[in-house]
């Protein structure tokens, strides 16, 4: 069945993996990649598919309602996978207004433009879907305690819902929202708007909330690529507080597979949590990164441990996030494909093998190239 799919934020980290998967897998689909090309958007992430016949790139701002109306109508969009977002917590603390504009008003503009176009068609909402990708951070924070009630420190990671290394609870789809940062507050608001458009107008919508992603093409302000790059250049590795905050990590290609599955087989109006049952304390994760990078660079074991630098903790820093993705596993049969050790090895090797990409991103040269090539509407 031929479809016209709009993927927003498709030049970013997760978005580029979703675009690549859909372009390569669904040759009857026309994939329209819409991205504003802010600092986190890089078309070099999609060099391997940019000349594909079923791929089109459009540079635009999702918060521009008139542009969203034009694009959705022009390309006869019948499915939207919405990933475009400001996503770095530190940036949201410094500039919350940008996060509200993009994440809240941008999502609202997309919803309204899709609603107007789909309601103008004879079939209206039949065969249409607005799929909104969100974050586990909207749920707030979990306690960092062992099931027996003994305060952590634990260094083992959870591999299933019955093997919880860091606490007695996971986020489930019905967990009450309790965002603590401007970033998570903006994402929580956008989630509510998506559900409101279903409840009020009957728009077919889906929401997924995912844990921390890692893998190739991630902008190096995020922990894993930042630390790989800093080790390369013998720079300090800044660790918030004591490094005891816990996160659940998922390889980005596994997230893209989940998005594909949910887009095609998920139930309308449902929420699905996507996670890896793969919890790590930041400091333990950092030591795994150090060990892997040092080994692949030929450094002596522990060589880069000296670069660890503890810094003042982030404002409102949530202690623990952990996703329970059993609903997705039981209803749609999805599960992560990689063990974390395999995924981190694959990730480190990619960054070390693609140093030109990494250097272009950290220098900012890629932005000047795109500013010259494209004119934002």
mmCIF file of C-alpha atoms in Angstrom:
data_model
loop_
_atom_site.group_PDB
_atom_site.id
_atom_site.type_symbol
_atom_site.label_atom_id
_atom_site.label_comp_id
_atom_site.label_asym_id
_atom_site.label_seq_id
_atom_site.Cartn_x
_atom_site.Cartn_y
_atom_site.Cartn_z
ATOM 1 C CA UNK A 1 0.000 0.000 0.000
ATOM 2 C CA UNK A 2 1.434 3.363 -1.031
ATOM 3 C CA UNK A 3 1.644 5.873 1.791
ATOM 4 C CA UNK A 4 3.000 9.386 2.262
ATOM 5 C CA UNK A 5 4.741 9.586 5.627
ATOM 6 C CA UNK A 6 5.974 12.818 7.219
ATOM 7 C CA UNK A 7 8.817 12.278 9.693
ATOM 8 C CA UNK A 8 9.638 15.420 11.647
ATOM 9 C CA UNK A 9 13.126 15.892 13.063
ATOM 10 C CA UNK A 10 14.401 13.339 10.577
ATOM 11 C CA UNK A 11 17.870 14.879 10.350
ATOM 12 C CA UNK A 12 18.424 14.451 14.078
ATOM 13 C CA UNK A 13 19.749 11.515 16.044
ATOM 14 C CA UNK A 14 16.740 9.220 16.476
ATOM 15 C CA UNK A 15 14.905 10.701 13.505
ATOM 16 C CA UNK A 16 17.660 9.862 11.028
ATOM 17 C CA UNK A 17 17.579 6.223 12.098
ATOM 18 C CA UNK A 18 13.795 6.140 11.628
ATOM 19 C CA UNK A 19 14.041 7.814 8.201
ATOM 20 C CA UNK A 20 16.735 5.367 7.076
ATOM 21 C CA UNK A 21 14.717 2.375 8.245
ATOM 22 C CA UNK A 22 11.526 3.511 6.482
ATOM 23 C CA UNK A 23 13.252 4.551 3.235
ATOM 24 C CA UNK A 24 15.105 1.242 2.954
ATOM 25 C CA UNK A 25 12.241 -0.990 4.097
ATOM 26 C CA UNK A 26 9.141 0.556 2.502
ATOM 27 C CA UNK A 27 9.839 1.260 -1.160
ATOM 28 C CA UNK A 28 6.156 1.993 -1.836
ATOM 29 C CA UNK A 29 6.148 4.754 0.779
ATOM 30 C CA UNK A 30 7.120 8.327 0.058
ATOM 31 C CA UNK A 31 9.106 9.502 3.075
ATOM 32 C CA UNK A 32 9.140 13.266 3.653
ATOM 33 C CA UNK A 33 11.805 14.304 6.139
ATOM 34 C CA UNK A 34 10.938 17.668 7.690
ATOM 35 C CA UNK A 35 13.651 19.316 9.756
ATOM 36 C CA UNK A 36 14.481 22.894 10.706
ATOM 37 C CA UNK A 37 18.212 22.035 10.721
ATOM 38 C CA UNK A 38 18.976 23.560 14.080
ATOM 39 C CA UNK A 39 22.312 22.634 15.666
ATOM 40 C CA UNK A 40 21.052 19.066 16.273
ATOM 41 C CA UNK A 41 19.949 18.466 12.673
ATOM 42 C CA UNK A 42 22.563 17.215 10.238
ATOM 43 C CA UNK A 43 21.802 15.873 6.765
ATOM 44 C CA UNK A 44 25.162 14.092 6.777
ATOM 45 C CA UNK A 45 23.332 11.588 8.990
ATOM 46 C CA UNK A 46 21.375 10.522 5.884
ATOM 47 C CA UNK A 47 23.986 10.567 3.119
ATOM 48 C CA UNK A 48 23.274 6.916 2.351
ATOM 49 C CA UNK A 49 19.599 7.529 1.483
ATOM 50 C CA UNK A 50 19.516 11.148 0.270
ATOM 51 C CA UNK A 51 19.264 10.122 -3.398
ATOM 52 C CA UNK A 52 16.617 7.454 -2.887
ATOM 53 C CA UNK A 53 13.546 7.846 -5.083
ATOM 54 C CA UNK A 54 11.153 7.541 -2.149
ATOM 55 C CA UNK A 55 12.861 10.208 -0.020
ATOM 56 C CA UNK A 56 12.295 13.965 0.080
ATOM 57 C CA UNK A 57 13.806 16.528 2.429
ATOM 58 C CA UNK A 58 11.975 19.729 3.378
ATOM 59 C CA UNK A 59 13.499 22.390 5.583
ATOM 60 C CA UNK A 60 10.822 24.004 7.737
ATOM 61 C CA UNK A 61 9.869 25.010 11.272
ATOM 62 C CA UNK A 62 7.116 22.880 12.841
ATOM 63 C CA UNK A 63 5.895 25.909 14.795
ATOM 64 C CA UNK A 64 4.981 27.687 11.540
ATOM 65 C CA UNK A 65 1.318 26.700 11.181
ATOM 66 C CA UNK A 66 0.916 28.020 7.627
ATOM 67 C CA UNK A 67 3.960 26.061 6.487
ATOM 68 C CA UNK A 68 2.711 22.899 8.151
ATOM 69 C CA UNK A 69 -0.634 23.328 6.387
ATOM 70 C CA UNK A 70 1.103 23.758 3.039
ATOM 71 C CA UNK A 71 3.491 20.826 3.442
ATOM 72 C CA UNK A 72 0.911 18.329 4.719
ATOM 73 C CA UNK A 73 -1.429 19.241 1.852
ATOM 74 C CA UNK A 74 1.266 19.414 -0.839
ATOM 75 C CA UNK A 75 2.660 15.957 -0.057
ATOM 76 C CA UNK A 76 -0.770 14.451 0.726
ATOM 77 C CA UNK A 77 0.475 13.206 4.085
ATOM 78 C CA UNK A 78 -1.510 10.338 5.609
ATOM 79 C CA UNK A 79 0.859 9.447 8.434
ATOM 80 C CA UNK A 80 2.997 11.604 10.727
ATOM 81 C CA UNK A 81 5.829 10.346 12.932
ATOM 82 C CA UNK A 82 6.663 13.329 15.096
ATOM 83 C CA UNK A 83 10.173 13.335 16.563
ATOM 84 C CA UNK A 84 11.175 16.994 16.127
ATOM 85 C CA UNK A 85 11.933 18.488 19.536
ATOM 86 C CA UNK A 86 14.371 20.433 21.600
ATOM 87 C CA UNK A 87 15.709 17.707 23.874
ATOM 88 C CA UNK A 88 18.736 18.703 25.947
ATOM 89 C CA UNK A 89 17.825 19.321 29.599
ATOM 90 C CA UNK A 90 20.709 21.727 30.260
ATOM 91 C CA UNK A 91 19.639 23.905 27.332
ATOM 92 C CA UNK A 92 16.041 23.903 28.603
ATOM 93 C CA UNK A 93 17.184 25.205 31.984
ATOM 94 C CA UNK A 94 18.936 28.130 30.275
ATOM 95 C CA UNK A 95 16.255 28.829 27.655
ATOM 96 C CA UNK A 96 12.835 27.365 28.524
ATOM 97 C CA UNK A 97 10.975 29.564 26.031
ATOM 98 C CA UNK A 98 12.593 27.887 23.013
ATOM 99 C CA UNK A 99 11.514 24.507 24.383
ATOM 100 C CA UNK A 100 7.940 25.706 24.872
ATOM 101 C CA UNK A 101 7.827 27.119 21.345
ATOM 102 C CA UNK A 102 9.179 24.027 19.587
ATOM 103 C CA UNK A 103 7.883 21.213 21.742
ATOM 104 C CA UNK A 104 4.473 22.620 22.657
ATOM 105 C CA UNK A 105 3.485 25.109 19.959
ATOM 106 C CA UNK A 106 5.264 23.110 17.248
ATOM 107 C CA UNK A 107 3.357 19.965 18.159
ATOM 108 C CA UNK A 108 0.113 21.958 18.301
ATOM 109 C CA UNK A 109 0.750 23.437 14.842
ATOM 110 C CA UNK A 110 1.358 19.965 13.405
ATOM 111 C CA UNK A 111 -1.782 18.591 15.035
ATOM 112 C CA UNK A 112 -3.937 21.448 13.760
ATOM 113 C CA UNK A 113 -2.535 21.300 10.226
ATOM 114 C CA UNK A 114 -3.061 17.534 10.071
ATOM 115 C CA UNK A 115 -6.574 17.852 11.492
ATOM 116 C CA UNK A 116 -7.587 20.449 8.906
ATOM 117 C CA UNK A 117 -6.171 18.511 5.965
ATOM 118 C CA UNK A 118 -7.484 15.102 6.998
ATOM 119 C CA UNK A 119 -10.960 16.451 7.792
ATOM 120 C CA UNK A 120 -11.078 18.003 4.301
ATOM 121 C CA UNK A 121 -10.703 14.586 2.634
ATOM 122 C CA UNK A 122 -13.661 12.361 1.665
ATOM 123 C CA UNK A 123 -12.306 9.534 3.828
ATOM 124 C CA UNK A 124 -11.378 11.960 6.621
ATOM 125 C CA UNK A 125 -9.393 10.104 9.319
ATOM 126 C CA UNK A 126 -9.603 6.665 7.724
ATOM 127 C CA UNK A 127 -6.066 5.297 7.269
ATOM 128 C CA UNK A 128 -4.455 8.285 8.987
ATOM 129 C CA UNK A 129 -2.200 8.358 12.050
ATOM 130 C CA UNK A 130 -0.413 11.004 14.131
ATOM 131 C CA UNK A 131 2.357 9.214 16.081
ATOM 132 C CA UNK A 132 4.047 11.342 18.738
ATOM 133 C CA UNK A 133 7.404 10.307 20.210
ATOM 134 C CA UNK A 134 7.957 11.418 23.800
ATOM 135 C CA UNK A 135 10.284 10.688 26.715
ATOM 136 C CA UNK A 136 10.337 8.860 30.033
ATOM 137 C CA UNK A 137 11.241 12.155 31.722
ATOM 138 C CA UNK A 138 7.588 13.258 31.717
ATOM 139 C CA UNK A 139 6.984 10.762 34.537
ATOM 140 C CA UNK A 140 9.380 12.462 36.937
ATOM 141 C CA UNK A 141 11.789 10.372 39.002
ATOM 142 C CA UNK A 142 11.898 6.992 40.726
ATOM 143 C CA UNK A 143 13.393 6.047 44.069
ATOM 144 C CA UNK A 144 16.915 4.678 44.123
ATOM 145 C CA UNK A 145 16.421 1.775 46.518
ATOM 146 C CA UNK A 146 16.914 -1.969 46.369
ATOM 147 C CA UNK A 147 13.801 -4.212 46.427
ATOM 148 C CA UNK A 148 14.730 -5.244 49.974
ATOM 149 C CA UNK A 149 14.756 -1.581 50.944
ATOM 150 C CA UNK A 150 18.535 -1.337 51.259
ATOM 151 C CA UNK A 151 19.842 1.913 49.862
ATOM 152 C CA UNK A 152 21.884 1.457 46.655
ATOM 153 C CA UNK A 153 24.918 1.610 45.624
ATOM 154 C CA UNK A 154 24.503 -1.267 43.188
ATOM 155 C CA UNK A 155 26.569 -1.737 40.070
ATOM 156 C CA UNK A 156 24.577 -4.469 38.363
ATOM 157 C CA UNK A 157 21.985 -3.527 35.759
ATOM 158 C CA UNK A 158 18.404 -4.706 35.401
ATOM 159 C CA UNK A 159 17.767 -7.069 32.500
ATOM 160 C CA UNK A 160 14.049 -7.631 33.042
ATOM 161 C CA UNK A 161 11.132 -6.380 35.088
ATOM 162 C CA UNK A 162 11.813 -9.175 37.592
ATOM 163 C CA UNK A 163 15.498 -8.282 37.965
ATOM 164 C CA UNK A 164 15.488 -4.712 39.278
ATOM 165 C CA UNK A 165 18.920 -3.586 40.314
ATOM 166 C CA UNK A 166 18.184 -0.044 41.389
ATOM 167 C CA UNK A 167 14.644 0.159 42.698
ATOM 168 C CA UNK A 168 11.256 -1.351 43.246
ATOM 169 C CA UNK A 169 9.376 0.525 40.541
ATOM 170 C CA UNK A 170 9.365 1.145 36.811
ATOM 171 C CA UNK A 171 7.468 3.743 34.814
ATOM 172 C CA UNK A 172 4.370 2.189 33.266
ATOM 173 C CA UNK A 173 1.956 3.685 30.757
ATOM 174 C CA UNK A 174 -0.399 4.801 33.528
ATOM 175 C CA UNK A 175 2.249 6.426 35.734
ATOM 176 C CA UNK A 176 1.156 9.920 36.740
ATOM 177 C CA UNK A 177 3.020 12.716 34.972
ATOM 178 C CA UNK A 178 5.391 14.654 37.212
ATOM 179 C CA UNK A 179 7.933 16.555 35.064
ATOM 180 C CA UNK A 180 10.793 18.340 36.837
ATOM 181 C CA UNK A 181 12.641 20.264 34.108
ATOM 182 C CA UNK A 182 11.504 22.753 31.447
ATOM 183 C CA UNK A 183 12.330 20.081 28.859
ATOM 184 C CA UNK A 184 10.182 17.379 30.436
ATOM 185 C CA UNK A 185 7.412 19.893 31.171
ATOM 186 C CA UNK A 186 7.301 20.897 27.509
ATOM 187 C CA UNK A 187 7.171 17.267 26.398
ATOM 188 C CA UNK A 188 4.439 16.490 28.935
ATOM 189 C CA UNK A 189 2.388 19.382 27.569
ATOM 190 C CA UNK A 190 2.815 18.169 23.992
ATOM 191 C CA UNK A 191 1.735 14.658 25.034
ATOM 192 C CA UNK A 192 -1.446 16.104 26.520
ATOM 193 C CA UNK A 193 -2.231 18.035 23.333
ATOM 194 C CA UNK A 194 -1.836 14.893 21.223
ATOM 195 C CA UNK A 195 -4.250 12.950 23.435
ATOM 196 C CA UNK A 196 -6.636 15.925 23.532
ATOM 197 C CA UNK A 197 -6.839 15.968 19.716
ATOM 198 C CA UNK A 198 -7.894 12.332 19.798
ATOM 199 C CA UNK A 199 -10.446 12.827 22.571
ATOM 200 C CA UNK A 200 -11.866 16.073 21.175
ATOM 201 C CA UNK A 201 -11.706 15.641 17.397
ATOM 202 C CA UNK A 202 -11.355 11.884 16.958
ATOM 203 C CA UNK A 203 -7.901 12.197 15.389
ATOM 204 C CA UNK A 204 -6.093 8.824 15.316
ATOM 205 C CA UNK A 205 -3.075 9.344 17.592
ATOM 206 C CA UNK A 206 -0.432 7.314 19.398
ATOM 207 C CA UNK A 207 2.130 8.313 22.021
ATOM 208 C CA UNK A 208 5.295 6.484 23.017
ATOM 209 C CA UNK A 209 7.629 7.319 25.887
ATOM 210 C CA UNK A 210 11.172 6.054 25.539
ATOM 211 C CA UNK A 211 14.216 5.771 27.786
ATOM 212 C CA UNK A 212 17.677 7.190 26.995
ATOM 213 C CA UNK A 213 18.916 6.314 23.507
ATOM 214 C CA UNK A 214 22.516 5.793 22.440
ATOM 215 C CA UNK A 215 24.232 4.897 19.183
ATOM 216 C CA UNK A 216 25.632 6.420 15.958
ATOM 217 C CA UNK A 217 24.873 9.998 14.871
ATOM 218 C CA UNK A 218 24.037 11.355 18.349
ATOM 219 C CA UNK A 219 24.934 15.006 18.817
ATOM 220 C CA UNK A 220 28.013 15.167 21.079
ATOM 221 C CA UNK A 221 26.449 17.266 23.808
ATOM 222 C CA UNK A 222 24.916 14.020 25.102
ATOM 223 C CA UNK A 223 26.842 11.891 27.565
ATOM 224 C CA UNK A 224 28.092 8.943 25.513
ATOM 225 C CA UNK A 225 29.371 10.734 22.359
ATOM 226 C CA UNK A 226 30.637 13.642 24.482
ATOM 227 C CA UNK A 227 32.760 11.341 26.606
ATOM 228 C CA UNK A 228 34.033 9.348 23.625
ATOM 229 C CA UNK A 229 35.126 12.592 21.974
ATOM 230 C CA UNK A 230 36.657 14.000 25.169
ATOM 231 C CA UNK A 231 38.698 10.839 25.704
ATOM 232 C CA UNK A 232 39.926 11.143 22.108
ATOM 233 C CA UNK A 233 41.146 14.671 22.851
ATOM 234 C CA UNK A 234 42.325 14.036 26.415
ATOM 235 C CA UNK A 235 39.730 16.440 27.829
ATOM 236 C CA UNK A 236 37.949 16.290 31.216
ATOM 237 C CA UNK A 237 34.919 14.025 31.594
ATOM 238 C CA UNK A 238 32.388 16.149 33.561
ATOM 239 C CA UNK A 239 30.257 14.036 35.914
ATOM 240 C CA UNK A 240 27.257 15.621 37.640
ATOM 241 C CA UNK A 241 27.262 15.291 41.431
ATOM 242 C CA UNK A 242 28.641 11.894 42.449
ATOM 243 C CA UNK A 243 27.564 10.150 39.253
ATOM 244 C CA UNK A 244 24.909 8.136 41.087
ATOM 245 C CA UNK A 245 21.950 9.060 38.871
ATOM 246 C CA UNK A 246 20.515 6.022 37.106
ATOM 247 C CA UNK A 247 19.241 5.804 33.534
ATOM 248 C CA UNK A 248 17.757 3.045 31.385
ATOM 249 C CA UNK A 249 19.622 2.850 28.058
ATOM 250 C CA UNK A 250 18.336 1.633 24.687
ATOM 251 C CA UNK A 251 20.257 1.244 21.418
ATOM 252 C CA UNK A 252 18.782 3.696 18.902
ATOM 253 C CA UNK A 253 18.210 1.120 16.161
ATOM 254 C CA UNK A 254 16.060 -0.878 18.581
ATOM 255 C CA UNK A 255 14.015 2.269 19.202
ATOM 256 C CA UNK A 256 13.598 2.760 15.451
ATOM 257 C CA UNK A 257 12.372 -0.844 15.117
ATOM 258 C CA UNK A 258 9.863 -0.221 17.898
ATOM 259 C CA UNK A 259 8.599 2.942 16.179
ATOM 260 C CA UNK A 260 8.147 1.014 12.924
ATOM 261 C CA UNK A 261 6.220 -1.740 14.688
ATOM 262 C CA UNK A 262 4.006 0.623 16.673
ATOM 263 C CA UNK A 263 3.276 2.818 13.655
ATOM 264 C CA UNK A 264 2.003 -0.179 11.694
ATOM 265 C CA UNK A 265 0.460 -2.371 14.396
ATOM 266 C CA UNK A 266 -0.104 -0.241 17.493
ATOM 267 C CA UNK A 267 -3.621 0.471 18.674
ATOM 268 C CA UNK A 268 -4.915 3.997 18.140
ATOM 269 C CA UNK A 269 -5.140 6.159 21.278
ATOM 270 C CA UNK A 270 -2.745 3.872 23.147
ATOM 271 C CA UNK A 271 0.474 4.760 24.927
ATOM 272 C CA UNK A 272 3.467 2.426 24.717
ATOM 273 C CA UNK A 273 6.602 2.657 26.834
ATOM 274 C CA UNK A 274 9.872 1.709 25.125
ATOM 275 C CA UNK A 275 12.856 0.755 27.269
ATOM 276 C CA UNK A 276 15.732 -1.653 27.510
ATOM 277 C CA UNK A 277 15.502 -2.942 31.108
ATOM 278 C CA UNK A 278 19.108 -1.784 31.050
ATOM 279 C CA UNK A 279 19.807 0.488 34.026
ATOM 280 C CA UNK A 280 23.213 1.955 34.691
ATOM 281 C CA UNK A 281 24.509 4.453 37.193
ATOM 282 C CA UNK A 282 26.171 7.273 35.311
ATOM 283 C CA UNK A 283 29.548 6.628 36.904
ATOM 284 C CA UNK A 284 29.423 2.916 36.060
ATOM 285 C CA UNK A 285 28.415 3.695 32.494
ATOM 286 C CA UNK A 286 31.263 6.195 32.224
ATOM 287 C CA UNK A 287 33.765 3.584 33.352
ATOM 288 C CA UNK A 288 32.486 1.184 30.690
ATOM 289 C CA UNK A 289 32.936 3.929 28.074
ATOM 290 C CA UNK A 290 36.440 4.692 29.322
ATOM 291 C CA UNK A 291 37.434 1.038 29.278
ATOM 292 C CA UNK A 292 36.061 0.510 25.773
ATOM 293 C CA UNK A 293 37.566 3.658 24.246
ATOM 294 C CA UNK A 294 40.954 3.092 25.877
ATOM 295 C CA UNK A 295 41.062 -0.483 24.615
ATOM 296 C CA UNK A 296 40.126 0.478 21.057
ATOM 297 C CA UNK A 297 42.623 3.366 21.043
ATOM 298 C CA UNK A 298 45.365 1.116 22.357
ATOM 299 C CA UNK A 299 45.695 2.988 25.662
ATOM 300 C CA UNK A 300 46.693 1.165 28.842
ATOM 301 C CA UNK A 301 43.767 -0.126 30.908
ATOM 302 C CA UNK A 302 42.353 2.673 33.063
ATOM 303 C CA UNK A 303 44.405 5.310 31.257
ATOM 304 C CA UNK A 304 41.522 7.815 30.944
ATOM 305 C CA UNK A 305 40.067 7.340 34.437
ATOM 306 C CA UNK A 306 42.102 10.384 35.450
ATOM 307 C CA UNK A 307 39.898 12.545 33.200
ATOM 308 C CA UNK A 308 36.820 12.033 35.401
ATOM 309 C CA UNK A 309 35.909 15.432 36.858
ATOM 310 C CA UNK A 310 33.005 15.810 39.279
ATOM 311 C CA UNK A 311 31.023 19.010 38.719
ATOM 312 C CA UNK A 312 28.106 20.762 40.432
ATOM 313 C CA UNK A 313 24.937 18.759 39.983
ATOM 314 C CA UNK A 314 22.301 19.808 37.442
ATOM 315 C CA UNK A 315 19.341 21.793 38.797
ATOM 316 C CA UNK A 316 16.383 19.518 39.488
ATOM 317 C CA UNK A 317 18.388 16.450 38.482
ATOM 318 C CA UNK A 318 16.110 13.378 38.602
ATOM 319 C CA UNK A 319 17.729 10.445 40.369
ATOM 320 C CA UNK A 320 16.388 7.469 38.430
ATOM 321 C CA UNK A 321 14.396 6.709 35.283
ATOM 322 C CA UNK A 322 13.391 3.157 34.408
ATOM 323 C CA UNK A 323 10.870 2.045 31.789
ATOM 324 C CA UNK A 324 8.639 -0.999 31.964
ATOM 325 C CA UNK A 325 8.110 -1.991 28.319
ATOM 326 C CA UNK A 326 6.288 -5.253 28.984
ATOM 327 C CA UNK A 327 3.095 -3.932 27.362
ATOM 328 C CA UNK A 328 4.969 -3.424 24.084
ATOM 329 C CA UNK A 329 6.600 -6.831 24.427
ATOM 330 C CA UNK A 330 3.392 -8.705 25.181
ATOM 331 C CA UNK A 331 1.065 -6.927 22.719
ATOM 332 C CA UNK A 332 3.355 -6.406 19.721
ATOM 333 C CA UNK A 333 6.265 -8.785 20.351
ATOM 334 C CA UNK A 334 9.036 -6.168 20.468
ATOM 335 C CA UNK A 335 12.174 -6.561 22.560
ATOM 336 C CA UNK A 336 15.691 -5.081 22.421
ATOM 337 C CA UNK A 337 18.029 -6.906 20.044
ATOM 338 C CA UNK A 338 21.370 -5.969 21.622
ATOM 339 C CA UNK A 339 22.934 -6.535 25.011
ATOM 340 C CA UNK A 340 24.353 -3.274 26.318
ATOM 341 C CA UNK A 341 27.992 -4.394 26.126
ATOM 342 C CA UNK A 342 27.506 -5.228 22.431
ATOM 343 C CA UNK A 343 25.701 -1.963 21.784
ATOM 344 C CA UNK A 344 28.303 0.212 23.503
ATOM 345 C CA UNK A 345 31.115 -1.545 21.627
ATOM 346 C CA UNK A 346 29.316 -0.930 18.336
ATOM 347 C CA UNK A 347 28.696 2.712 19.289
ATOM 348 C CA UNK A 348 32.270 3.490 20.338
ATOM 349 C CA UNK A 349 33.652 1.868 17.192
ATOM 350 C CA UNK A 350 31.311 3.969 15.041
ATOM 351 C CA UNK A 351 32.456 7.270 16.571
ATOM 352 C CA UNK A 352 36.129 6.303 16.338
ATOM 353 C CA UNK A 353 35.659 5.214 12.722
ATOM 354 C CA UNK A 354 33.748 8.387 11.823
ATOM 355 C CA UNK A 355 35.975 11.065 13.284
ATOM 356 C CA UNK A 356 35.386 13.388 10.327
ATOM 357 C CA UNK A 357 31.644 13.424 11.099
ATOM 358 C CA UNK A 358 32.375 14.032 14.767
ATOM 359 C CA UNK A 359 34.859 16.824 14.053
ATOM 360 C CA UNK A 360 32.457 18.560 11.630
ATOM 361 C CA UNK A 361 29.707 18.494 14.227
ATOM 362 C CA UNK A 362 31.826 19.724 17.123
ATOM 363 C CA UNK A 363 33.331 22.514 14.985
ATOM 364 C CA UNK A 364 29.919 23.663 13.732
ATOM 365 C CA UNK A 365 31.072 23.613 10.103
ATOM 366 C CA UNK A 366 28.076 21.520 9.033
ATOM 367 C CA UNK A 367 25.662 24.311 10.030
ATOM 368 C CA UNK A 368 27.316 26.884 7.771
ATOM 369 C CA UNK A 369 27.117 24.423 4.878
ATOM 370 C CA UNK A 370 23.351 23.911 5.288
ATOM 371 C CA UNK A 371 22.666 27.612 5.843
ATOM 372 C CA UNK A 372 24.249 28.300 2.477
ATOM 373 C CA UNK A 373 22.407 25.420 0.766
ATOM 374 C CA UNK A 374 18.900 25.938 2.136
ATOM 375 C CA UNK A 375 16.777 28.939 2.921
ATOM 376 C CA UNK A 376 14.356 28.367 5.782
ATOM 377 C CA UNK A 377 10.794 29.351 4.881
#
